[in-house]
C-alpha atoms as a PDB file:
ATOM      1  CA  MET A   1      22.649 151.559 -44.729  1.00  0.00           C
ATOM      2  CA  SER A   2      23.234 150.489 -47.802  1.00  0.00           C
ATOM      3  CA  THR A   3      24.639 151.990 -50.857  1.00  0.00           C
ATOM      4  CA  GLU A   4      20.961 152.457 -52.042  1.00  0.00           C
ATOM      5  CA  ASP A   5      20.858 154.653 -48.910  1.00  0.00           C
ATOM      6  CA  ILE A   6      24.216 156.497 -49.549  1.00  0.00           C
ATOM      7  CA  ILE A   7      22.837 157.410 -53.077  1.00  0.00           C
ATOM      8  CA  ASN A   8      19.503 158.843 -51.461  1.00  0.00           C
ATOM      9  CA  ALA A   9      21.544 160.732 -48.924  1.00  0.00           C
ATOM     10  CA  LEU A  10      23.818 162.664 -51.846  1.00  0.00           C
ATOM     11  CA  ARG A  11      20.517 162.999 -53.965  1.00  0.00           C
ATOM     12  CA  ASN A  12      18.849 164.692 -50.815  1.00  0.00           C
ATOM     13  CA  ASP A  13      22.164 167.071 -49.819  1.00  0.00           C
ATOM     14  CA  ASN A  14      22.536 164.692 -46.740  1.00  0.00           C
ATOM     15  CA  LEU A  15      26.280 164.790 -47.053  1.00  0.00           C
ATOM     16  CA  ASP A  16      26.828 163.984 -43.051  1.00  0.00           C
ATOM     17  CA  ALA A  17      24.711 160.973 -43.482  1.00  0.00           C
ATOM     18  CA  ALA A  18      26.318 159.814 -46.492  1.00  0.00           C
ATOM     19  CA  ARG A  19      30.046 160.147 -45.292  1.00  0.00           C
ATOM     20  CA  SER A  20      29.176 158.480 -42.035  1.00  0.00           C
ATOM     21  CA  GLU A  21      27.587 155.669 -43.626  1.00  0.00           C
ATOM     22  CA  THR A  22      30.398 155.210 -46.515  1.00  0.00           C
ATOM     23  CA  GLN A  23      32.823 155.249 -43.820  1.00  0.00           C
ATOM     24  CA  ASN A  24      31.056 152.541 -41.919  1.00  0.00           C
ATOM     25  CA  ILE A  25      30.927 150.435 -45.110  1.00  0.00           C
ATOM     26  CA  LEU A  26      34.513 150.724 -45.541  1.00  0.00           C
ATOM     27  CA  TYR A  27      35.615 149.915 -42.166  1.00  0.00           C
ATOM     28  CA  GLN A  28      33.244 146.892 -42.065  1.00  0.00           C
ATOM     29  CA  LYS A  29      34.511 145.581 -45.384  1.00  0.00           C
ATOM     30  CA  THR A  30      37.895 146.159 -44.322  1.00  0.00           C
ATOM     31  CA  GLY A  31      37.272 144.361 -41.222  1.00  0.00           C
ATOM     32  CA  GLU A  32      35.957 141.199 -43.591  1.00  0.00           C
ATOM     33  CA  TYR A  33      39.021 141.598 -45.436  1.00  0.00           C
ATOM     34  CA  VAL A  34      41.667 141.552 -42.632  1.00  0.00           C
ATOM     35  CA  GLN A  35      39.939 138.594 -40.803  1.00  0.00           C
ATOM     36  CA  ASN A  36      39.910 136.574 -43.869  1.00  0.00           C
ATOM     37  CA  LYS A  37      43.267 137.360 -44.518  1.00  0.00           C
ATOM     38  CA  LYS A  38      44.147 136.525 -40.850  1.00  0.00           C
ATOM     39  CA  ASN A  39      42.053 133.249 -41.244  1.00  0.00           C
ATOM     40  CA  GLU A  40      44.056 132.633 -44.711  1.00  0.00           C
ATOM     41  CA  ILE A  41      47.518 132.676 -43.193  1.00  0.00           C
ATOM     42  CA  SER A  42      47.097 131.009 -39.872  1.00  0.00           C
ATOM     43  CA  ALA A  43      45.583 127.991 -42.384  1.00  0.00           C
ATOM     44  CA  ASN A  44      49.009 128.111 -44.358  1.00  0.00           C
ATOM     45  CA  ILE A  45      50.944 128.506 -41.321  1.00  0.00           C
ATOM     46  CA  THR A  46      49.459 125.396 -39.899  1.00  0.00           C
ATOM     47  CA  LYS A  47      49.649 123.635 -42.749  1.00  0.00           C
ATOM     48  CA  THR A  48      53.555 124.662 -43.082  1.00  0.00           C
ATOM     49  CA  ASP A  49      53.985 123.583 -39.522  1.00  0.00           C
ATOM     50  CA  ILE A  50      52.476 120.141 -40.045  1.00  0.00           C
ATOM     51  CA  SER A  51      54.765 119.704 -43.249  1.00  0.00           C
ATOM     52  CA  ALA A  52      57.880 120.711 -41.562  1.00  0.00           C
ATOM     53  CA  THR A  53      57.039 118.402 -38.539  1.00  0.00           C
ATOM     54  CA  ASP A  54      56.052 114.971 -41.034  1.00  0.00           C
ATOM     55  CA  GLU A  55      59.682 115.630 -42.546  1.00  0.00           C
ATOM     56  CA  GLU A  56      61.804 115.468 -39.411  1.00  0.00           C
END
């Protein structure tokens, strides 16, 4: 469901569907953000570990 579908559900007073799909979108976006952050941290740790090894 897209944001347009959520708005249409709200207009049709289908609050349960709107709430459910809003939660689904928020969970999806949160999951994507967390995964991106994990990848970013992983890349930074790898760079830091390689730099520390090169200095020794």
